[in-house]
Each structure stands twice: as structure tokens, then as C-alpha cells.
Amino acid sequence: MTTTTAPADPEYQALPALMSRMTGDEKHSAAATSTLDVLWVLHDRVLRLDPAKPEDAERDRFLLSKGHGPMAYYAVLAAKGFLDPAELDRWSQFDSPLGAHPDRVLVPGVEIGSGSLGHGLPLALGQVLGLRARGLTDARVVVLLGDAELDEGSNHEAIAVAGRLGLGRLTAVIVDNASATHGWPGGIGERFEREGWAHRTVDGRDHEALHSALTDTRPDRPLAVVATVDSKEQ
Amino acid sequence: MTAPSRTTMRDAFVDTVDEALEHDPRVSVVLADISADRFTAAAERHPDRIVNLGIREQAMLGVAGGMALTGLRPVAHSITPFLVERPFEQIKLDLSHQGVGAVLVSTGASYDYPTAGRTHMAPADVALLDTLPGWTVHVPGHPDEVTALLRSALSGDEPVYVRLSEQENPEPLVRGPGLREVRRGGSGVVVAVGPMLRPTLAATEGLDVTVLYAATVRPFDPARLRAATLAAKPNVVLVEPYLRGTSAHVVDEALPDVAHRVLPLGVRRDRELRAYGNTDEHAATHGIDAAGIATAVRGFLDART
């Protein structure tokens, strides 16, 4: 198990039990899911989201681009009041709103339906541009991708444009478990920086480091946070 | 609005969107360099609502989806293969699956750019969009029809595809959806789509057939097709400016209880036409110039008697 500096937060400690309602695995610890800590820090301390007003125009947007393996996402949404925890028991059944890939039309608080890689970042770019055009310039858009997902060329179209346009309200979080087939010489963050993004690489299990990086935005350039986790993790 | 227009469909598109930007704050435009020069002045007035992404068609559709998710009415535009075929999964997932709409406007239909060859042809565009639920598909036959259909599309929320062409009819016929009767006869019904009306009217001159005109093919107006077919012999000819047979299934769905025959005409799907030249030569090769349509329709009607 990876060491963690996570505080003994009862809500956070409850997440493995919520996840086990979907996986049926009582041993399913936080370390078994690469995105859990990033998702938690974002939803607990960074994003302005209110389960009572999931459609509020002024809200921040969180887009889970890496839509596969969404158990940690559903657990966080349940812990934060967007989902009835009882729904977790029925996940992936025919009439359940919770699938193996999330669907925005079925789950309150879910901003995009995802599962096919390479769609979240261009959608997030469009949301930042759309919010700006509507004068909603306080809202942030945060999109979570996997490092292998960056292989998709559609991401590179969006990375270049977002950097050139200097969109400070956009944040990409790349959970890096070194799963990209051909890798990223020089590191992932370097690639974003070259395109005009600000960049921080942090331990993807360290809540304080994640919080610091995720709130370190710039007004004139998008932010990439590379959250590194153990490569053996799923 | 019946006078022949000297502007092209593409001019009508740019003018209509330019005007909509002034009075509808929801309208935005996403471009991938194509036609960006035509929106320069509008972009100076509305820098946040006109975005040229460079030659990035996947991002163009993704950005359109993201803009729609924030309540805007995005217009995405490029040459047909780059708008519909290259980013098809983005159309499927970033618009349809997210449950949001946009207005996709293509230019250069089927063999409009014959010297450019296959790379700039996408006669399967309507058939491809037909695999996704809920799309309205406009195939205008005249610039004034573009203006009317586009205005309606911009004020809505649903997914809409507007297919612009360099080929056009001498007069505008419709300002909205549905089939329009142009001629009435008893031997069968010939449906001409968009710019196919001109050669179809020439081809059916002197034939005892009903000619219906459609500038909107999804939805297809099954009620009017059915009424016209029941009022004549149940022989239906489809003359479409894109892939042959694209709308054959909607004809069958409109006539589930009527024994009928369908002759689909359009761009050949049995081989890739490797030729340059001009649009007349391509139309003739596909059998959808006036002579080809006439021969096919006469043969089809004669075969039954």
C-alpha cells in the first residue's frame, strides 16, 4: 500500500466501504483506485459544487474524462450527497443510473457521459469558452484524465488551443500510473508547459500536495496537475 | 423571397449567422480555419462567441459540445468530410450522447469539388448522421432556403445538420420542413431532394408522375409521402444528391401496409469514383443528371405495366 498523508477524515475513511458496495470486495482499499484521492480532494476542498443545486450556472464543472472504473467517482458523489448510497448496491444493473461508464443524463452532478477516451478535455475547453461567452468567468472547469488517455490525438488538439488562448479557468488533472504504451519523454508536465500551460507534478496520494497544486491557478494560462500514483494500481 | 438569389448557399449561411449573432446571445461559432476569413468582422464584434481552433476538427466538435453544455447554441462548420466523417465519434458522443444539440453546417456536398477528388467528397454524410437518433437534416436547394431553415435551426436546441451545396435550383420552394408537391400525376411519386429538383423536373417532363420536393429529409414527412403514394400507383422514386438509397428505409417505414416499389437514385455506392473533371460529368456517371434520371424513371414505371 502507498503511504498517505490523508487526515483521519471520517468522510474519507467511509469511501472504501461505499466502493465495496459496488465491487463486493471488502478489502477494496483506497489504494486500489488511482483516482480516489484526487477525486476526494477536488470534491471536498477545491470545487464549488452543491448537491442541492447541481445545475447552478455559477458552479464549477468537474469532468471525468477517464470514465472507466468509476467506482471511486460514485463513492465520492455518494459521500458528498449527490447520490443516494443505496443506488451503489444496484450499480451496473439494467435500470440503475450507475454504469461501468458514467452517464450525465442519468446521474445528478455528473457533467459528461464518458468512457471513450479523448473526449473530456475538448469538452472542457468548450465549457470554458462557453462560460466565458456567457460572462460566467468565476467558474472553473476541471477535467480528470489518465496518462494513457493522453495518447488520443483529440487531447493534443485541445491542449494546444487551450494553451494558446491562455484559458486560466481550465485545469487538467492527469492521474499518472505510467500506463501509456509508448510513454512521454521529458514527462507529461513538460509537454503541457511547452504548449503554454502552468504545471505541477505531485504525489497523487498526498492530499495537502494535491490541494496546493489544484488551487495554484494562473489567470492567463491553464493549469495541468500531474498526480503520480503507483504504476501497479488500476 | 421568391426572386432568384445571386448569393451562394455559403454566403447565405455566413450572412444568416452573422445576423443571428447580433440578436441572439446564445449563438456561437466554432471553426477549423475553413470559412474563418468570412467571419473576420463578426469575430471582431463578438470575440468570445467566434472561435477558430485551427485545423482541429475533433476539437471543433468537442468544443461545440462543451459550449452547448453551458447553454450556448454553437454552430460548427467545415467542408463535409472534415465536419462529419473525421470527427464522427465526437458528433456521436460530444453532442448526441451528452444530450445536447448544435447546428452543423457543411459546405461542398458530394461531388461539388470534382477536381479535388475523393478527399473532399463525403456523399455518405446524411447516411452517417442517420445512424444517430434525433437529428434534423436540411438539404436546401437554394440560398434563400438556407436562410429560412438556418434561422429556425439557430433558435432551437436540437441537433441540426445543414448541408450546403454548390448545386442549386433556380427558385426557392420552401421555408420550412415537410414535403412540397410540385407536380401531380398518377403513375408514381418522385421525391426530389434539395438540388436534385432541377434535373428531376427536367427528367419527368411529360411523365404522369407526382413530384414532391424535400429540403428537409430528417424527419422525412411520412404522412405526405404516404398520401401522395396512395393517390397514385405505389411506385416511389427517390432522387437524392448523396449516397443512393439513404432514405429508402424511411419510405418503407411510411408504407408498412402498402405493397410498393422503391427506386433509389443518388451517388453510387458500389464503387469509389476516381475521376476529376466537372460536376456534370460526375452527375452523369452517378446517373442523376436529367438524362440518367429520365431513363431510370421510365424503365422503373414501364417495368410494372
XYZ file of N, CA and C in Angstrom, chain A residues 103-105 111-113 116 118-119 122-123 125-127 129-134 153-154 157-158 160-161 165, chain B residues 47-49 51 53 56-60 62-63 65-67 69-72 89-90 93-94 97-100:
162
model
N -22.942 8.316 -16.999
C -23.814 8.957 -17.992
C -24.413 10.202 -17.357
N -24.109 11.355 -17.910
C -24.570 12.613 -17.313
C -26.088 12.738 -17.292
N -26.734 12.085 -18.225
C -28.187 12.191 -18.309
C -28.850 11.424 -17.158
N -21.104 15.660 -15.010
C -21.155 16.692 -16.058
C -21.105 16.121 -17.462
N -20.414 15.001 -17.659
C -20.365 14.408 -19.006
C -20.510 12.886 -18.913
N -21.091 12.330 -19.944
C -21.021 10.891 -20.136
C -19.677 10.573 -20.756
N -15.297 6.553 -23.602
C -14.430 6.583 -24.772
C -13.362 7.644 -24.517
N -10.426 10.442 -24.668
C -10.076 11.573 -25.523
C -11.180 12.572 -25.760
N -12.258 12.503 -25.012
C -13.367 13.439 -25.225
C -13.472 14.515 -24.150
N -11.433 18.185 -24.756
C -12.082 19.103 -25.705
C -13.438 19.610 -25.206
N -14.196 18.755 -24.519
C -15.469 19.222 -23.954
C -15.223 20.283 -22.885
N -12.678 22.289 -22.678
C -12.271 23.500 -23.397
C -13.503 24.260 -23.881
N -14.458 23.526 -24.455
C -15.691 24.155 -24.919
C -16.488 24.763 -23.775
N -16.470 24.099 -22.614
C -17.196 24.655 -21.470
C -16.554 25.951 -20.983
N -14.857 28.068 -22.781
C -15.184 29.092 -23.778
C -16.657 29.492 -23.676
N -17.519 28.513 -23.453
C -18.949 28.797 -23.332
C -19.256 29.633 -22.096
N -18.633 29.284 -20.967
C -18.856 30.051 -19.737
C -18.344 31.484 -19.907
N -17.203 31.624 -20.566
C -16.670 32.961 -20.801
C -17.623 33.782 -21.667
N -18.160 33.147 -22.708
C -19.087 33.846 -23.599
C -20.363 34.253 -22.867
N -20.718 33.495 -21.830
C -21.908 33.840 -21.049
C -21.591 34.802 -19.904
N -5.199 11.641 -29.976
C -4.846 12.894 -30.643
C -5.803 14.032 -30.345
N -7.049 13.720 -30.055
C -8.021 14.777 -29.764
C -7.568 15.607 -28.563
N -5.097 18.275 -29.698
C -5.757 19.434 -30.303
C -6.190 20.420 -29.220
N -6.784 19.880 -28.159
C -7.307 20.749 -27.098
C -6.184 21.355 -26.257
N -3.170 22.201 -27.166
C -2.526 23.301 -27.893
C -3.416 24.540 -27.909
N -4.702 24.357 -28.196
C -5.590 25.520 -28.295
C -5.761 26.186 -26.929
N -4.784 30.051 -26.151
C -5.814 31.023 -25.791
C -5.658 31.497 -24.346
N -15.737 38.572 -30.007
C -14.539 37.718 -29.909
C -14.749 36.475 -29.046
N -15.675 36.535 -28.096
C -15.884 35.361 -27.238
C -16.839 34.344 -27.845
N -17.535 34.731 -28.894
C -18.530 33.796 -29.456
C -18.138 33.252 -30.818
N -14.887 31.294 -32.389
C -13.591 30.707 -32.065
C -13.097 29.909 -33.264
N -10.314 27.350 -34.169
C -9.395 26.464 -33.460
C -8.191 26.062 -34.292
N -8.408 21.664 -36.566
C -8.606 20.703 -35.469
C -10.090 20.321 -35.426
N -10.485 19.393 -36.278
C -11.912 19.104 -36.385
C -12.450 18.310 -35.198
N -11.634 17.439 -34.598
C -12.127 16.730 -33.410
C -12.398 17.722 -32.295
N -11.445 18.629 -32.070
C -11.646 19.649 -31.030
C -12.840 20.539 -31.371
N -13.051 20.793 -32.659
C -14.176 21.656 -33.048
C -15.495 21.081 -32.557
N -15.828 18.735 -30.164
C -15.786 18.675 -28.704
C -16.097 20.033 -28.089
N -15.519 21.070 -28.649
C -15.778 22.423 -28.149
C -17.244 22.803 -28.355
N -19.701 20.756 -28.305
C -20.426 20.046 -27.253
C -20.285 20.742 -25.910
N -19.081 21.169 -25.580
C -18.860 21.865 -24.315
C -19.625 23.173 -24.256
N -19.623 23.915 -25.366
C -20.380 25.177 -25.405
C -21.873 24.913 -25.222
N -23.201 22.517 -23.616
C -23.429 22.152 -22.216
C -23.512 23.380 -21.313
N -22.965 24.497 -21.741
C -23.062 25.716 -20.933
C -24.206 26.611 -21.393
N -25.052 26.118 -22.296
C -26.248 26.860 -22.671
C -26.148 27.654 -23.946
N -25.025 27.575 -24.636
C -24.915 28.279 -25.914
C -25.541 27.459 -27.041
N -17.105 10.326 -34.193
C -17.344 9.906 -32.806
C -17.610 11.112 -31.895
N -17.010 12.255 -32.230
C -17.306 13.455 -31.448
C -18.760 13.892 -31.645
N -20.720 11.275 -29.529
C -20.560 11.313 -28.065
C -20.616 12.727 -27.476
N -19.980 13.697 -28.131
C -19.876 15.027 -27.521
C -21.157 15.838 -27.702
N -24.699 11.882 -27.303
C -24.685 11.156 -26.028
C -24.775 12.099 -24.830
N -24.262 13.318 -24.972
C -24.382 14.272 -23.865
C -25.786 14.848 -23.771
N -26.611 14.562 -24.751
C -27.980 15.069 -24.724
C -28.086 16.543 -25.069
N -27.134 17.039 -25.856
C -27.188 18.447 -26.275
C -27.149 18.544 -27.795
